[in-house]
């Protein structure tokens, strides 16, 4: 069977959930036994989102092979349970970078290098790359941005050309639009969809399927009208109604037969029905919690929920695993201090201190950690959150009052967190952190070992600073244990306080590998510890 390509574009407005629709379709096709991957083409000029502030673009997701990517790749992995890679996220910046480098090498000698064909050829090459690996039956490509934007035009042109070049039964295009509800008129409006499809048609792309994001049911009449005016077959106007959880969307898409319509286009009508047994088991637990825990998420980007996307999703998975609802309370570390910490944290059953960069809000994180440590409140620190629990312990238990991370004070004489050796010569900011998956050896008879049940684990990273091993012996003597370390370099990956009921800090990002079907073990144990803490308070 030839690899089949699905292209997903969006119109009318951004944030309609193209990533979730793509992931839901992928899930349904995978659940019928197909090998599926999803890739995202982003129209911005940054090579990757690694240098973007989370306020600009939400969380930066990191793949096993160390690519800093769009957060939609997190959704792809959570829905499919399959790893993505560098090749799954392409930006305009990457395309131009390749073409300009080739021009300098002389690859186009004598030719004028242009958007068409050189940029579009490079886009097409990358759109087909994963398909040519032979590892996938279906490659779904999500085009970032909104049709009609200047930035996304070369991507839409590449889709137009591929729609023409590929055999018809190997290529399907889906356009996601918004059908707004005007409450004054009590009416759903189809005109924005018609205009959006017209914009796509003007660019030469005829969508095969329209998916309509809506707050109310689409009537058969509305569906017929949109099919007629958008020139798609009846039955190919699919409703995507607002769902209580993103994890319901695959079921909604199955009910709307999105997968069947796509498979019919591909001539693949004889596949078994999707096997969603595990997915449904997860949803069953998610929708029937027996208890609730309150978790404080202490960070500095809390105004923007997307900044901590994978952490929030990991709590959804871990909550379901514990048959418990996890209420996450965002607490702004910049405004947290000794004077208000009791009021902010005393009602919580656990504290998670988030990853981050730079000085803003750091002291608030230290205050939260001290409170959790001194009150036996379950604590979980991730990356910067782990580094700050080392700083807090060094200051308040070891008595190193000036302890700090070198990230904050390059001249410090007490760098309990220091710049990694191989980072010292790095001047370039993009893609130069310690990125991607590394092994970690877990010591037996520790909390970390009880959590993972394994002596060798692998998790993903994104950092420049590390625990300074010169302080290790003193920290361990004072009661903070390094329970996980990199087997080759000795870099401290996990710290814990054995005398505390649940206190763990990790240099890596466990949230990147949590999925509904395989919830991340630290999150699962942390929620369990929060439940126990809550019960002990009663
Ligand atoms: N800023 C810290 C470092 O670079 C932590 C990074 C993070 O939390 N991802 O090491």
Short mmCIF file of C-alpha atoms and ligand atoms in Angstrom, two decimals:
data_model
loop_
_atom_site.label_atom_id
_atom_site.label_comp_id
_atom_site.label_asym_id
_atom_site.label_seq_id
_atom_site.Cartn_x
_atom_site.Cartn_y
_atom_site.Cartn_z
CA UNK A 1 0.00 0.00 0.00
CA UNK A 2 1.25 3.50 -0.83
CA UNK A 3 1.65 5.89 2.08
CA UNK A 4 -1.47 8.03 2.35
CA UNK A 5 -1.29 11.74 3.12
CA UNK A 6 -3.82 13.83 5.01
CA UNK A 7 -3.43 17.63 5.01
CA UNK A 8 -5.22 19.65 7.66
CA UNK A 9 -5.60 23.41 7.25
CA UNK A 10 -7.59 25.88 9.31
CA UNK A 11 -9.67 28.95 8.60
CA UNK A 12 -11.80 31.72 10.13
CA UNK A 13 -9.92 31.87 13.42
CA UNK A 14 -6.88 30.43 15.14
CA UNK A 15 -7.08 28.11 18.15
CA UNK A 16 -9.88 25.98 16.70
CA UNK A 17 -8.02 22.83 17.65
CA UNK A 18 -6.44 21.60 14.42
CA UNK A 19 -3.91 19.72 16.53
CA UNK A 20 -6.64 17.90 18.45
CA UNK A 21 -8.63 17.08 15.29
CA UNK A 22 -5.47 15.79 13.60
CA UNK A 23 -4.56 13.76 16.69
CA UNK A 24 -8.12 12.40 17.02
CA UNK A 25 -8.24 11.27 13.40
CA UNK A 26 -4.79 9.74 13.84
CA UNK A 27 -5.97 7.90 16.95
CA UNK A 28 -8.98 6.40 15.14
CA UNK A 29 -6.85 5.27 12.20
CA UNK A 30 -4.20 3.84 14.52
CA UNK A 31 -6.93 2.03 16.50
CA UNK A 32 -7.86 0.26 13.25
CA UNK A 33 -4.35 -1.10 12.95
CA UNK A 34 -2.67 1.50 10.72
CA UNK A 35 0.74 3.00 11.43
CA UNK A 36 0.18 6.73 11.73
CA UNK A 37 2.30 9.81 12.38
CA UNK A 38 1.46 13.50 12.49
CA UNK A 39 3.67 16.42 11.55
CA UNK A 40 3.23 20.15 12.01
CA UNK A 41 4.33 22.84 9.55
CA UNK A 42 4.55 26.22 11.25
CA UNK A 43 4.68 29.41 9.20
CA UNK A 44 6.97 31.45 11.45
CA UNK A 45 10.60 32.30 10.72
CA UNK A 46 12.16 31.04 13.95
CA UNK A 47 13.99 27.80 13.21
CA UNK A 48 12.11 26.29 16.17
CA UNK A 49 10.14 27.60 19.17
CA UNK A 50 13.11 26.98 21.51
CA UNK A 51 13.99 30.66 21.62
CA UNK A 52 10.39 31.84 22.06
CA UNK A 53 9.01 33.07 25.33
CA UNK A 54 6.17 30.74 26.48
CA UNK A 55 3.87 33.80 26.48
CA UNK A 56 4.34 33.89 22.68
CA UNK A 57 3.75 30.29 21.85
CA UNK A 58 2.94 28.25 24.93
CA UNK A 59 5.11 25.39 26.08
CA UNK A 60 8.11 24.27 24.06
CA UNK A 61 7.70 20.51 23.64
CA UNK A 62 10.86 18.37 23.42
CA UNK A 63 11.12 15.12 21.47
CA UNK A 64 13.26 12.04 22.25
CA UNK A 65 15.84 13.14 19.68
CA UNK A 66 16.12 16.59 21.24
CA UNK A 67 14.03 18.77 18.92
CA UNK A 68 12.40 21.82 20.51
CA UNK A 69 8.96 21.83 18.95
CA UNK A 70 5.42 23.15 18.89
CA UNK A 71 3.17 22.00 21.73
CA UNK A 72 0.87 20.23 19.27
CA UNK A 73 3.51 17.50 19.05
CA UNK A 74 2.70 16.84 22.70
CA UNK A 75 -0.91 16.19 21.73
CA UNK A 76 0.21 13.89 18.92
CA UNK A 77 2.31 11.83 21.32
CA UNK A 78 -0.35 11.78 24.03
CA UNK A 79 -3.04 10.57 21.62
CA UNK A 80 -0.92 8.09 19.67
CA UNK A 81 1.55 6.93 22.31
CA UNK A 82 4.18 7.00 19.54
CA UNK A 83 7.30 9.18 19.64
CA UNK A 84 7.70 12.07 17.25
CA UNK A 85 11.08 13.39 16.09
CA UNK A 86 12.90 16.37 14.60
CA UNK A 87 11.24 15.65 11.26
CA UNK A 88 7.73 16.11 12.72
CA UNK A 89 7.97 19.88 13.15
CA UNK A 90 9.03 22.09 10.25
CA UNK A 91 9.01 25.89 10.24
CA UNK A 92 9.37 28.48 7.51
CA UNK A 93 12.71 29.25 9.15
CA UNK A 94 13.92 25.66 8.65
CA UNK A 95 12.79 25.65 5.02
CA UNK A 96 14.57 28.92 4.19
CA UNK A 97 17.65 27.87 6.18
CA UNK A 98 17.99 24.73 4.03
CA UNK A 99 17.35 26.53 0.74
CA UNK A 100 19.74 29.40 1.51
CA UNK A 101 22.48 26.99 2.64
CA UNK A 102 22.02 25.04 -0.60
CA UNK A 103 22.22 28.26 -2.59
CA UNK A 104 25.52 29.11 -0.91
CA UNK A 105 26.82 25.61 -1.63
CA UNK A 106 26.04 26.21 -5.29
CA UNK A 107 23.23 23.69 -5.58
CA UNK A 108 21.21 26.05 -7.78
CA UNK A 109 24.16 27.49 -9.79
CA UNK A 110 22.92 29.72 -12.58
CA UNK A 111 19.34 29.82 -11.32
CA UNK A 112 17.29 32.53 -9.61
CA UNK A 113 16.15 31.03 -6.29
CA UNK A 114 12.43 31.70 -5.75
CA UNK A 115 9.49 30.85 -3.49
CA UNK A 116 8.10 28.74 -6.34
CA UNK A 117 9.65 26.30 -7.08
CA UNK A 118 12.58 26.27 -4.62
CA UNK A 119 10.83 27.00 -1.33
CA UNK A 120 7.75 24.98 -2.27
CA UNK A 121 9.93 22.07 -3.44
CA UNK A 122 11.69 22.02 -0.07
CA UNK A 123 8.30 22.14 1.71
CA UNK A 124 7.05 19.23 -0.41
CA UNK A 125 10.24 17.25 0.20
CA UNK A 126 9.70 17.58 3.94
CA UNK A 127 5.97 16.87 3.69
CA UNK A 128 6.78 13.51 2.06
CA UNK A 129 9.88 12.69 4.13
CA UNK A 130 8.28 10.66 6.93
CA UNK A 131 6.07 8.88 4.40
CA UNK A 132 9.15 7.79 2.46
CA UNK A 133 10.72 6.27 5.59
CA UNK A 134 8.45 3.25 5.11
CA UNK A 135 7.49 3.39 8.78
CA UNK A 136 3.99 4.81 8.30
CA UNK A 137 0.82 3.98 6.38
CA UNK A 138 -0.66 7.41 7.03
CA UNK A 139 1.08 10.77 7.44
CA UNK A 140 -1.10 13.60 8.70
CA UNK A 141 0.28 17.09 8.10
CA UNK A 142 -1.12 19.98 10.07
CA UNK A 143 -0.56 23.38 8.51
CA UNK A 144 -0.16 25.99 11.24
CA UNK A 145 -1.79 29.41 11.01
CA UNK A 146 -4.97 30.37 9.19
CA UNK A 147 -5.64 30.10 5.46
CA UNK A 148 -5.39 33.54 3.90
CA UNK A 149 -2.41 34.59 6.05
CA UNK A 150 0.53 35.77 4.01
CA UNK A 151 2.87 33.51 6.00
CA UNK A 152 1.14 30.24 5.20
CA UNK A 153 0.77 30.78 1.44
CA UNK A 154 3.84 28.73 0.40
CA UNK A 155 2.58 25.80 2.53
CA UNK A 156 -0.86 25.95 0.94
CA UNK A 157 0.78 26.13 -2.50
CA UNK A 158 2.83 23.03 -1.63
CA UNK A 159 -0.39 21.22 -0.65
CA UNK A 160 -1.96 22.32 -3.96
CA UNK A 161 0.93 20.84 -5.90
CA UNK A 162 0.92 17.60 -3.92
CA UNK A 163 -2.83 17.25 -4.37
CA UNK A 164 -2.11 17.42 -8.10
CA UNK A 165 1.00 15.21 -8.08
CA UNK A 166 -0.11 12.38 -5.79
CA UNK A 167 -2.61 9.76 -6.94
CA UNK A 168 -6.07 10.99 -5.90
CA UNK A 169 -6.61 8.05 -3.58
CA UNK A 170 -3.38 8.80 -1.69
CA UNK A 171 -4.14 12.36 -0.64
CA UNK A 172 -6.98 13.92 1.30
CA UNK A 173 -7.40 17.53 2.43
CA UNK A 174 -9.36 18.58 5.50
CA UNK A 175 -10.26 22.17 6.30
CA UNK A 176 -11.22 23.10 9.85
CA UNK A 177 -13.45 26.14 10.27
CA UNK A 178 -15.60 27.85 12.86
CA UNK A 179 -19.39 28.03 12.65
CA UNK A 180 -20.18 30.84 15.09
CA UNK A 181 -23.44 31.10 17.02
CA UNK A 182 -25.06 34.51 17.14
CA UNK A 183 -27.04 34.49 20.36
CA UNK A 184 -29.07 37.61 19.44
CA UNK A 185 -30.29 35.90 16.26
CA UNK A 186 -30.20 32.41 17.86
CA UNK A 187 -28.50 31.21 14.71
CA UNK A 188 -25.42 29.34 13.59
CA UNK A 189 -23.67 31.18 10.76
CA UNK A 190 -22.07 29.37 7.81
CA UNK A 191 -20.78 32.39 5.87
CA UNK A 192 -17.33 32.51 7.53
CA UNK A 193 -16.88 28.86 6.52
CA UNK A 194 -17.90 29.61 2.94
CA UNK A 195 -15.45 32.51 2.77
CA UNK A 196 -12.66 30.50 4.33
CA UNK A 197 -13.15 27.66 1.83
CA UNK A 198 -13.22 30.24 -0.98
CA UNK A 199 -9.83 31.55 0.22
CA UNK A 200 -8.52 28.01 0.03
CA UNK A 201 -10.06 27.47 -3.40
CA UNK A 202 -8.49 30.71 -4.67
CA UNK A 203 -5.15 29.22 -3.66
CA UNK A 204 -6.07 26.22 -5.80
CA UNK A 205 -6.92 23.75 -3.03
CA UNK A 206 -10.34 22.10 -2.95
CA UNK A 207 -10.92 20.61 0.48
CA UNK A 208 -12.26 17.06 0.47
CA UNK A 209 -13.69 17.31 3.98
CA UNK A 210 -14.78 20.25 6.10
CA UNK A 211 -14.70 19.96 9.88
CA UNK A 212 -16.79 22.64 11.59
CA UNK A 213 -16.02 23.71 15.13
CA UNK A 214 -19.30 24.67 16.74
CA UNK A 215 -20.91 25.23 20.12
CA UNK A 216 -24.29 23.86 18.92
CA UNK A 217 -25.40 20.87 16.83
CA UNK A 218 -25.30 21.44 13.08
CA UNK A 219 -28.69 20.67 11.51
CA UNK A 220 -28.85 18.55 8.33
CA UNK A 221 -29.88 21.72 6.48
CA UNK A 222 -26.81 23.62 7.57
CA UNK A 223 -24.60 20.69 6.62
CA UNK A 224 -26.21 20.47 3.18
CA UNK A 225 -25.82 24.20 2.65
CA UNK A 226 -22.13 24.17 3.53
CA UNK A 227 -21.54 21.07 1.38
CA UNK A 228 -23.22 22.74 -1.60
CA UNK A 229 -21.51 26.12 -1.30
CA UNK A 230 -18.12 24.73 -0.39
CA UNK A 231 -18.25 22.15 -3.15
CA UNK A 232 -17.76 19.08 -0.96
CA UNK A 233 -19.80 15.89 -1.04
CA UNK A 234 -22.72 15.58 1.38
CA UNK A 235 -21.53 13.53 4.33
CA UNK A 236 -18.19 15.27 4.21
CA UNK A 237 -19.22 18.15 6.44
CA UNK A 238 -18.20 16.98 9.89
CA UNK A 239 -19.24 18.60 13.13
CA UNK A 240 -16.72 19.15 15.90
CA UNK A 241 -18.81 20.23 18.85
CA UNK A 242 -17.15 21.62 21.98
CA UNK A 243 -16.21 18.68 24.19
CA UNK A 244 -15.81 18.44 27.96
CA UNK A 245 -12.29 17.10 27.48
CA UNK A 246 -9.94 16.93 24.50
CA UNK A 247 -9.81 13.17 25.09
CA UNK A 248 -13.50 12.90 24.11
CA UNK A 249 -12.79 14.29 20.65
CA UNK A 250 -11.72 10.96 19.07
CA UNK A 251 -15.09 9.50 20.11
CA UNK A 252 -16.93 12.52 18.71
CA UNK A 253 -15.02 12.18 15.45
CA UNK A 254 -15.84 8.46 15.31
CA UNK A 255 -19.53 9.27 15.82
CA UNK A 256 -19.27 11.75 12.95
CA UNK A 257 -17.49 9.08 10.85
CA UNK A 258 -14.49 11.28 10.08
CA UNK A 259 -12.24 8.20 9.95
CA UNK A 260 -14.68 6.33 7.68
CA UNK A 261 -14.88 9.24 5.25
CA UNK A 262 -11.08 9.48 5.10
CA UNK A 263 -10.68 5.72 4.64
CA UNK A 264 -13.36 5.65 1.94
CA UNK A 265 -11.41 8.33 0.06
CA UNK A 266 -8.28 6.18 0.35
CA UNK A 267 -10.16 3.11 -0.81
CA UNK A 268 -9.46 1.40 2.52
CA UNK A 269 -12.98 0.24 3.38
CA UNK A 270 -12.22 -3.16 4.82
CA UNK A 271 -10.41 -2.25 8.00
CA UNK A 272 -11.66 -3.40 11.40
CA UNK A 273 -13.56 -0.98 13.63
CA UNK A 274 -11.28 1.10 15.92
CA UNK A 275 -10.25 -0.74 19.08
CA UNK A 276 -10.47 1.97 21.74
CA UNK A 277 -10.65 -0.34 24.76
CA UNK A 278 -7.77 1.28 26.66
CA UNK A 279 -8.81 4.79 25.67
CA UNK A 280 -12.35 4.18 26.88
CA UNK A 281 -11.07 2.68 30.13
CA UNK A 282 -9.12 5.91 30.68
CA UNK A 283 -12.18 8.04 29.87
CA UNK A 284 -14.32 5.95 32.21
CA UNK A 285 -11.97 6.71 35.11
CA UNK A 286 -11.56 10.33 34.07
CA UNK A 287 -15.30 10.91 34.10
CA UNK A 288 -16.00 9.11 37.38
CA UNK A 289 -13.62 10.45 40.00
CA UNK A 290 -14.10 9.20 43.57
CA UNK A 291 -12.11 11.95 45.26
CA UNK A 292 -10.49 15.35 44.61
CA UNK A 293 -7.05 16.72 45.40
CA UNK A 294 -5.85 20.31 45.24
CA UNK A 295 -2.42 20.83 43.74
CA UNK A 296 -0.58 24.15 43.64
CA UNK A 297 1.28 24.76 40.39
CA UNK A 298 3.87 27.38 41.27
CA UNK A 299 5.30 29.08 38.21
CA UNK A 300 5.80 32.40 36.54
CA UNK A 301 3.87 31.87 33.30
CA UNK A 302 0.62 30.95 35.03
CA UNK A 303 -1.47 33.55 33.18
CA UNK A 304 -1.12 31.41 30.07
CA UNK A 305 -2.40 27.84 30.52
CA UNK A 306 -0.59 26.66 27.39
CA UNK A 307 2.76 27.46 29.02
CA UNK A 308 2.42 24.35 31.22
CA UNK A 309 0.37 22.23 28.80
CA UNK A 310 2.14 18.91 29.30
CA UNK A 311 2.17 19.29 33.09
CA UNK A 312 -1.57 19.98 33.15
CA UNK A 313 -2.26 17.00 30.86
CA UNK A 314 -0.04 14.76 32.99
CA UNK A 315 -2.26 15.63 35.96
CA UNK A 316 -5.32 14.63 33.94
CA UNK A 317 -3.71 11.24 33.22
CA UNK A 318 -2.43 10.76 36.79
CA UNK A 319 -5.80 11.83 38.21
CA UNK A 320 -7.62 9.23 36.14
CA UNK A 321 -5.08 6.57 37.18
CA UNK A 322 -5.93 7.39 40.82
CA UNK A 323 -9.67 7.74 40.06
CA UNK A 324 -9.46 11.21 41.43
CA UNK A 325 -10.00 14.71 40.12
CA UNK A 326 -6.89 16.87 40.28
CA UNK A 327 -7.71 20.53 40.75
CA UNK A 328 -4.66 22.50 39.72
CA UNK A 329 -4.36 25.94 41.29
CA UNK A 330 -1.99 28.22 39.44
CA UNK A 331 0.08 30.28 41.82
CA UNK A 332 2.18 33.12 40.52
CA UNK A 333 5.66 32.69 42.01
CA UNK A 334 6.44 36.38 41.52
CA UNK A 335 3.82 37.34 44.11
CA UNK A 336 4.51 34.54 46.60
CA UNK A 337 6.45 35.45 49.76
CA UNK A 338 6.90 34.52 53.44
CA UNK A 339 3.97 36.76 54.30
CA UNK A 340 1.34 35.04 52.13
CA UNK A 341 2.63 31.50 51.64
CA UNK A 342 0.57 30.02 54.49
CA UNK A 343 -2.60 31.53 53.09
CA UNK A 344 -1.80 30.35 49.54
CA UNK A 345 -0.60 26.82 50.28
CA UNK A 346 -2.29 25.68 53.49
CA UNK A 347 -5.35 24.33 51.64
CA UNK A 348 -3.25 22.39 49.13
CA UNK A 349 -2.57 18.65 49.08
CA UNK A 350 0.61 18.95 47.02
CA UNK A 351 2.95 21.52 45.48
CA UNK A 352 4.54 21.34 42.06
CA UNK A 353 7.22 23.88 41.24
CA UNK A 354 7.42 24.39 37.51
CA UNK A 355 10.28 24.61 35.02
CA UNK A 356 11.46 27.99 33.81
CA UNK A 357 14.26 30.34 32.91
CA UNK A 358 15.68 33.52 34.39
CA UNK A 359 15.35 35.28 37.71
CA UNK A 360 11.74 36.48 37.80
CA UNK A 361 9.70 34.66 40.44
CA UNK A 362 12.57 32.51 41.70
CA UNK A 363 12.44 33.58 45.34
CA UNK A 364 8.70 32.80 45.42
CA UNK A 365 9.54 29.29 44.29
CA UNK A 366 12.06 28.94 47.13
CA UNK A 367 9.42 30.10 49.63
CA UNK A 368 6.90 27.53 48.32
CA UNK A 369 9.48 24.74 48.51
CA UNK A 370 10.44 25.62 52.08
CA UNK A 371 6.77 25.56 53.07
CA UNK A 372 6.22 22.14 51.47
CA UNK A 373 9.40 20.72 53.01
CA UNK A 374 8.65 21.98 56.52
CA UNK A 375 4.97 20.97 56.45
CA UNK A 376 5.44 17.44 55.04
CA UNK A 377 3.33 18.57 52.06
CA UNK A 378 3.95 16.38 48.97
CA UNK A 379 6.41 18.21 46.74
CA UNK A 380 7.41 17.69 43.11
CA UNK A 381 9.96 19.97 41.41
CA UNK A 382 10.62 19.85 37.69
CA UNK A 383 13.84 21.15 36.11
CA UNK A 384 14.10 24.70 37.49
CA UNK A 385 11.74 23.47 40.25
CA UNK A 386 14.33 20.80 41.13
CA UNK A 387 17.18 23.30 40.98
CA UNK A 388 15.32 25.60 43.36
CA UNK A 389 14.68 22.80 45.85
CA UNK A 390 18.44 22.25 45.92
CA UNK A 391 18.96 25.99 46.53
CA UNK A 392 16.31 26.02 49.27
CA UNK A 393 17.84 23.02 51.03
CA UNK A 394 21.36 24.45 50.79
CA UNK A 395 20.21 27.76 52.28
CA UNK A 396 17.85 26.63 55.00
CA UNK A 397 19.16 23.22 56.04
CA UNK A 398 22.85 23.34 55.17
CA UNK A 399 23.10 26.98 56.24
CA UNK A 400 24.68 28.22 52.99
CA UNK A 401 22.75 31.47 53.10
CA UNK A 402 24.10 32.71 49.75
CA UNK A 403 23.36 29.50 47.84
CA UNK A 404 22.00 30.26 44.40
CA UNK A 405 22.00 29.06 40.80
CA UNK A 406 24.68 30.56 38.60
CA UNK A 407 21.87 31.37 36.16
CA UNK A 408 20.84 34.14 38.56
CA UNK A 409 24.24 35.28 39.73
CA UNK A 410 27.18 34.46 37.43
CA UNK A 411 29.64 35.79 40.07
CA UNK A 412 28.29 33.72 42.97
CA UNK A 413 30.73 32.01 45.32
CA UNK A 414 28.06 29.42 46.29
CA UNK A 415 26.84 27.96 42.97
CA UNK A 416 24.93 24.91 44.22
CA UNK A 417 23.44 24.88 40.72
CA UNK A 418 26.11 25.58 38.13
CA UNK A 419 26.46 25.91 34.39
CA UNK A 420 27.18 22.54 32.77
CA UNK A 421 30.79 22.19 31.61
CA UNK A 422 29.94 21.81 27.92
CA UNK A 423 27.71 24.90 28.08
CA UNK A 424 30.56 27.21 29.07
CA UNK A 425 31.81 27.67 25.52
CA UNK A 426 28.30 28.00 24.04
CA UNK A 427 27.41 31.44 22.77
CA UNK A 428 24.59 30.53 20.40
CA UNK A 429 21.16 30.34 22.04
CA UNK A 430 19.14 28.21 19.58
CA UNK A 431 19.16 24.44 20.02
CA UNK A 432 22.23 24.37 22.29
CA UNK A 433 20.76 23.25 25.62
CA UNK A 434 21.08 19.68 26.89
CA UNK A 435 18.11 18.38 24.95
CA UNK A 436 16.19 15.15 24.52
CA UNK A 437 16.35 11.72 26.12
CA UNK A 438 19.16 10.64 28.44
CA UNK A 439 19.44 7.62 30.70
CA UNK A 440 19.26 7.90 34.44
CA UNK A 441 20.39 5.25 36.92
CA UNK A 442 18.05 5.03 39.89
CA UNK A 443 19.39 3.93 43.25
CA UNK A 444 17.54 1.11 45.01
CA UNK A 445 15.66 1.74 48.27
CA UNK A 446 14.71 5.25 47.28
CA UNK A 447 11.42 6.99 46.52
CA UNK A 448 12.46 7.24 42.88
CA UNK A 449 13.01 3.47 42.71
CA UNK A 450 9.65 2.78 44.37
CA UNK A 451 8.03 5.06 41.78
CA UNK A 452 9.71 3.68 38.66
CA UNK A 453 10.35 0.11 39.83
CA UNK A 454 13.43 0.12 37.64
CA UNK A 455 17.13 0.87 38.00
CA UNK A 456 17.50 2.33 34.53
CA UNK A 457 15.09 4.93 33.19
CA UNK A 458 15.14 7.42 30.36
CA UNK A 459 13.54 10.87 30.37
CA UNK A 460 13.77 14.03 28.28
CA UNK A 461 15.70 17.18 29.08
CA UNK A 462 15.96 20.87 28.32
CA UNK A 463 18.43 22.76 30.49
CA UNK A 464 21.86 24.42 30.72
CA UNK A 465 22.44 24.27 34.50
CA UNK A 466 22.93 21.29 36.79
CA UNK A 467 23.37 20.20 40.41
CA UNK A 468 26.95 21.08 41.41
CA UNK A 469 28.48 17.78 42.56
CA UNK A 470 30.99 19.64 44.76
CA UNK A 471 28.11 20.08 47.21
CA UNK A 472 26.78 16.53 46.90
CA UNK A 473 28.46 15.00 49.97
CA UNK A 474 27.38 17.88 52.23
CA UNK A 475 23.81 17.84 50.88
CA UNK A 476 23.52 14.06 51.38
CA UNK A 477 24.93 14.31 54.91
CA UNK A 478 22.27 16.94 55.67
CA UNK A 479 19.43 14.76 54.37
CA UNK A 480 18.92 15.45 50.66
CA UNK A 481 19.69 12.39 48.55
CA UNK A 482 20.69 12.20 44.90
CA UNK A 483 18.67 9.09 44.00
CA UNK A 484 19.09 9.24 40.23
CA UNK A 485 22.18 10.13 38.19
CA UNK A 486 23.32 9.96 34.62
CA UNK A 487 25.32 6.71 34.30
CA UNK A 488 28.05 8.30 32.14
CA UNK A 489 28.54 11.77 33.58
CA UNK A 490 27.27 11.47 37.14
CA UNK A 491 24.95 14.45 36.54
CA UNK A 492 22.33 14.47 39.29
CA UNK A 493 18.93 13.80 37.73
CA UNK A 494 16.79 13.16 40.83
CA UNK A 495 16.95 14.50 44.38
CA UNK A 496 14.73 13.54 47.28
CA UNK A 497 14.43 13.97 51.05
CA UNK A 498 14.00 10.51 52.60
CA UNK A 499 12.70 11.91 55.90
CA UNK A 500 9.83 13.67 54.11
CA UNK A 501 6.71 11.67 53.08
CA UNK A 502 7.00 12.72 49.41
CA UNK A 503 9.62 15.17 48.26
CA UNK A 504 11.17 14.75 44.82
CA UNK A 505 12.90 17.04 42.35
CA UNK A 506 13.88 15.96 38.85
CA UNK A 507 16.21 17.66 36.40
CA UNK A 508 14.33 16.12 33.48
CA UNK A 509 10.81 16.77 32.18
CA UNK A 510 8.68 13.72 33.02
CA UNK A 511 5.55 15.53 31.82
CA UNK A 512 6.67 15.10 28.21
CA UNK A 513 6.15 11.35 28.26
CA UNK A 514 2.81 11.05 30.05
CA UNK A 515 -0.12 9.72 28.01
CA UNK A 516 -3.68 8.70 28.95
CA UNK A 517 -2.83 5.05 28.32
CA UNK A 518 0.57 5.25 30.06
CA UNK A 519 0.42 7.92 32.77
CA UNK A 520 3.84 9.08 33.95
CA UNK A 521 4.80 7.25 37.19
CA UNK A 522 6.03 10.29 39.20
CA UNK A 523 2.79 12.15 38.51
CA UNK A 524 0.76 9.05 39.46
CA UNK A 525 2.66 8.66 42.75
CA UNK A 526 2.52 12.38 43.47
CA UNK A 527 -1.27 12.43 43.13
CA UNK A 528 -1.46 9.31 45.31
CA UNK A 529 0.72 11.04 47.93
CA UNK A 530 -1.57 14.09 47.74
CA UNK A 531 -4.59 11.83 48.36
CA UNK A 532 -2.85 10.31 51.38
CA UNK A 533 -1.89 13.73 52.68
CA UNK A 534 -5.49 14.88 52.33
CA UNK A 535 -6.78 11.80 54.18
CA UNK A 536 -4.24 12.31 56.99
CA UNK A 537 -5.51 15.86 57.54
CA UNK A 538 -9.11 14.87 58.08
N1 LIG B 1 16.81 27.51 33.56
C1 LIG B 1 17.23 26.23 34.01
C2 LIG B 1 18.35 25.66 33.16
O1 LIG B 1 18.58 26.10 32.07
C3 LIG B 1 16.06 25.26 34.03
C4 LIG B 1 15.47 25.00 32.69
C5 LIG B 1 14.10 24.40 32.74
O2 LIG B 1 13.39 24.48 33.74
N2 LIG B 1 13.67 23.83 31.64
O3 LIG B 1 19.03 24.77 33.57
#
